[in-house]
mmCIF file of C-alpha atoms in Angstrom:
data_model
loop_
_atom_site.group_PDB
_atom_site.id
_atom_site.type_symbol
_atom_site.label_atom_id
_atom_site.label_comp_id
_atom_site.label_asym_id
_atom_site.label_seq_id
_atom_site.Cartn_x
_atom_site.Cartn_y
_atom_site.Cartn_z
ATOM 1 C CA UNK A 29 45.455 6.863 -96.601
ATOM 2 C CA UNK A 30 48.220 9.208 -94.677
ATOM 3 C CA UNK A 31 49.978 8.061 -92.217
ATOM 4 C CA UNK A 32 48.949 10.838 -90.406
ATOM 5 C CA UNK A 33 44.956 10.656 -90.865
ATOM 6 C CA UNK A 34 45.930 6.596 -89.654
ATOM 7 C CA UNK A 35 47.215 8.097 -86.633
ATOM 8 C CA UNK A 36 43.984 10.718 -86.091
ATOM 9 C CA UNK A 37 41.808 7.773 -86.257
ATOM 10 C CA UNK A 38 43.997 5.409 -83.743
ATOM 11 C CA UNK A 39 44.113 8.335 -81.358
ATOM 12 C CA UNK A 40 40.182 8.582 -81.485
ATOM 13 C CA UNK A 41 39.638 4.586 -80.406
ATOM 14 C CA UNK A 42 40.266 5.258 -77.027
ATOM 15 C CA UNK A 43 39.348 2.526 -74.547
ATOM 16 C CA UNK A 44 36.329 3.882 -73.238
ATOM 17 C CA UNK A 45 35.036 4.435 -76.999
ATOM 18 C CA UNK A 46 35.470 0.680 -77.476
ATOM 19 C CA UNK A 47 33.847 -0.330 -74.253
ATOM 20 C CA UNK A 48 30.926 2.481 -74.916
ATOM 21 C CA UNK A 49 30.328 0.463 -78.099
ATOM 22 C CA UNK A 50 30.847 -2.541 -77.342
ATOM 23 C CA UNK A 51 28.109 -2.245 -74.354
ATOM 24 C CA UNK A 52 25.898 -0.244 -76.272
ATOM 25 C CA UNK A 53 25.799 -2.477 -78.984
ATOM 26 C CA UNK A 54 24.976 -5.274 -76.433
ATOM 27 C CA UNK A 55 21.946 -2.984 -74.856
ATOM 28 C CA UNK A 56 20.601 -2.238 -78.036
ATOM 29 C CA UNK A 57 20.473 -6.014 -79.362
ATOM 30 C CA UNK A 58 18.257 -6.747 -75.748
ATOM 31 C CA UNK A 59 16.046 -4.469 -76.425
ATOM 32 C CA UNK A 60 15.603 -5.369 -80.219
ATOM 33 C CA UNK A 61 15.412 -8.924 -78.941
ATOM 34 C CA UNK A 62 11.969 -11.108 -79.789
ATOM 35 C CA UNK A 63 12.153 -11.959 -75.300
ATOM 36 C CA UNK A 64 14.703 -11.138 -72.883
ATOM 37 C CA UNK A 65 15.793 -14.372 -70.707
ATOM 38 C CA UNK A 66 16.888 -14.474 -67.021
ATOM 39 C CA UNK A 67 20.498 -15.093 -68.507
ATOM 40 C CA UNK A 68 20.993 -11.908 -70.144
ATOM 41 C CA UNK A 69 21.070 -10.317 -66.843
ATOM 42 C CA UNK A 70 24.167 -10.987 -65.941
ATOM 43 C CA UNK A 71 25.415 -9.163 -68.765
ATOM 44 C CA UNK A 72 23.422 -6.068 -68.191
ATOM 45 C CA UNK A 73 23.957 -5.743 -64.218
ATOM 46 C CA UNK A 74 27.029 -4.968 -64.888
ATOM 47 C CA UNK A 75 27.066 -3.138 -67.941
ATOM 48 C CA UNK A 76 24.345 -0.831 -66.970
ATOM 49 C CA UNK A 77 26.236 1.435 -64.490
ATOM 50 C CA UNK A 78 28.610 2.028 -66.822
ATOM 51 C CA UNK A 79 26.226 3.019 -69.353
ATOM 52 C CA UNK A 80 24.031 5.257 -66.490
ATOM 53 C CA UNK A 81 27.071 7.148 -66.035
ATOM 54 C CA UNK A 82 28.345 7.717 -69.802
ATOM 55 C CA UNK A 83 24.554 8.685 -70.370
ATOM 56 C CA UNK A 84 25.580 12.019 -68.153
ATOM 57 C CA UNK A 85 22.275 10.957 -65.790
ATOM 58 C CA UNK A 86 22.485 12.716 -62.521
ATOM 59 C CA UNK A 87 23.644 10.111 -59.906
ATOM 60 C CA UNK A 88 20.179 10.139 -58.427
ATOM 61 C CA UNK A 89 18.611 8.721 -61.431
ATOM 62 C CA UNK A 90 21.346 6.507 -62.272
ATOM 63 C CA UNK A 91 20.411 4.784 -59.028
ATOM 64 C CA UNK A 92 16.877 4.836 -59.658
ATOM 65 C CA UNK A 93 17.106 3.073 -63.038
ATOM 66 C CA UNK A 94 19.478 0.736 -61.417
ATOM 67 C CA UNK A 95 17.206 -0.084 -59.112
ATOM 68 C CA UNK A 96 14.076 -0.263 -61.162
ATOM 69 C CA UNK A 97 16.001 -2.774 -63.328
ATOM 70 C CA UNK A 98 17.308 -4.757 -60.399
ATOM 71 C CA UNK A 99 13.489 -5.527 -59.074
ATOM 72 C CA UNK A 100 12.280 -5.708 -62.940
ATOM 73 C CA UNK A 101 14.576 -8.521 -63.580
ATOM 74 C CA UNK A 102 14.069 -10.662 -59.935
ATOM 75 C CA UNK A 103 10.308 -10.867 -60.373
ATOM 76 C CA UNK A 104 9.987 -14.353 -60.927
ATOM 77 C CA UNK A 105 7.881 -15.450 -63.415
ATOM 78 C CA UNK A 106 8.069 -12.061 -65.205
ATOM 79 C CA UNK A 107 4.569 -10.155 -65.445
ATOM 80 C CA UNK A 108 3.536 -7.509 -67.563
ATOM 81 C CA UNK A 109 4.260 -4.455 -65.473
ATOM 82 C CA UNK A 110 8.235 -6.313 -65.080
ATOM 83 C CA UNK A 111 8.650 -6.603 -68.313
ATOM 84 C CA UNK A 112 7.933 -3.116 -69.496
ATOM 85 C CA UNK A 113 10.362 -1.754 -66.699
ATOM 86 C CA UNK A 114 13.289 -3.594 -68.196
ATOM 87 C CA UNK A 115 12.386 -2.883 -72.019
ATOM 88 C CA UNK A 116 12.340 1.102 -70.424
ATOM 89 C CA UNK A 117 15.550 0.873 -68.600
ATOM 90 C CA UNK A 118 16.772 -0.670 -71.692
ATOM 91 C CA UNK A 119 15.670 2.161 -73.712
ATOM 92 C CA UNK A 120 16.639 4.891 -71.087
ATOM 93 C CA UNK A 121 20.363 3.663 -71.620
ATOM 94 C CA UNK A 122 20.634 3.425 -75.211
ATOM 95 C CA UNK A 123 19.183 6.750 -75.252
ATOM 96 C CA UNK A 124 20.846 8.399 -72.915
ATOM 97 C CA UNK A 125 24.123 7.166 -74.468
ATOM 98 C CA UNK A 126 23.144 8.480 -77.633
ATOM 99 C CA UNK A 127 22.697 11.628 -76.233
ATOM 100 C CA UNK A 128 24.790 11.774 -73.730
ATOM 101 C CA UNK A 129 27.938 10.796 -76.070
ATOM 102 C CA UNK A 130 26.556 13.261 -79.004
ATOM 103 C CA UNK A 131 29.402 15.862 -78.487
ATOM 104 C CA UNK A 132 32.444 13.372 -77.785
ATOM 105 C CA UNK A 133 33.719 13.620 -81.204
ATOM 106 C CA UNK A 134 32.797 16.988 -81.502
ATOM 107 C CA UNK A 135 35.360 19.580 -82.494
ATOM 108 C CA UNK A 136 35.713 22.998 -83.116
ATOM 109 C CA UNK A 137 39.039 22.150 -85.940
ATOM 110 C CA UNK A 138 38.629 22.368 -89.295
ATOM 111 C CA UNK A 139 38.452 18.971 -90.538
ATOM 112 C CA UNK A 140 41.648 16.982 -91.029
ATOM 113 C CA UNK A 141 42.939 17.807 -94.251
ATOM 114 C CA UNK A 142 45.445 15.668 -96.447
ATOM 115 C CA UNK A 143 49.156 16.656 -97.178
ATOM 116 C CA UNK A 144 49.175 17.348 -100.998
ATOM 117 C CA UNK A 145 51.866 14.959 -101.091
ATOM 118 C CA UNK A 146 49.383 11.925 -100.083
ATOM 119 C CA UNK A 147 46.738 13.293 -102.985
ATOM 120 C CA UNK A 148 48.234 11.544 -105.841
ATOM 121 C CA UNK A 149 48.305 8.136 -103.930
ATOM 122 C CA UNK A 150 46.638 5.429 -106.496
ATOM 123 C CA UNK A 151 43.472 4.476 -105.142
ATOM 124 C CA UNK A 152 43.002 0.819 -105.191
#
């Protein structure tokens, strides 16, 4: 691999693309999960906002999922109705950053192409 192409793909791992994944990846695992427990809260109170916003939600939604997901998660013991409203504010995020992240690596370029130098490199 170029040097250059290495440098392309460091450039794209920004710090928001590594927290977008990392939180993402965290979102979809809950709502893959066999039961959700009181502790995983505290990771998605905070993550959630963050993944509201990169969803491109307007900020009166974003509040209303918040919300939703705030009383879904301090009904104590959990009923049916609570239950659902977390799995769907689960699924609005994950969704929403799908879509809303579709056209981040989006680019009208032609796609990177390799010096001719680099195109004898032995590939190991």
């Amino acid at each position: 691999m170029s040097q250059r192409l290495r440098f392309q793909i460091a450039l794209s791992i920004t710090p928001s693309f590594v927290m977008t994944t990392i939180l993402s990846s965290m979102a979809i695992g809950m709502l893959c999960a066999r039961s959700l427990h009181y502790q995983f809260y505290t990771y998605v109170a905070w993550a959630s906002p963050y993944l509201l916003w990169k969803a491109g939600l307007h900020p009166i939604l974003i509040y209303l999922v918040w919300a939703a997901q705030e009383w879904a998660w301090n009904v104590y013991p959990s009923t049916d109705i609570s239950s659902m409203v977390v799995v769907g504010c689960l699924a609005v995020q994950v969704l929403g950053v799908w879509w809303g992240t579709r056209n981040d690596f989006a680019d009208d370029r032609e796609p990177f192409e390799e010096d001719s130098s680099d195109s004898h490199e032995k590939v190991t």
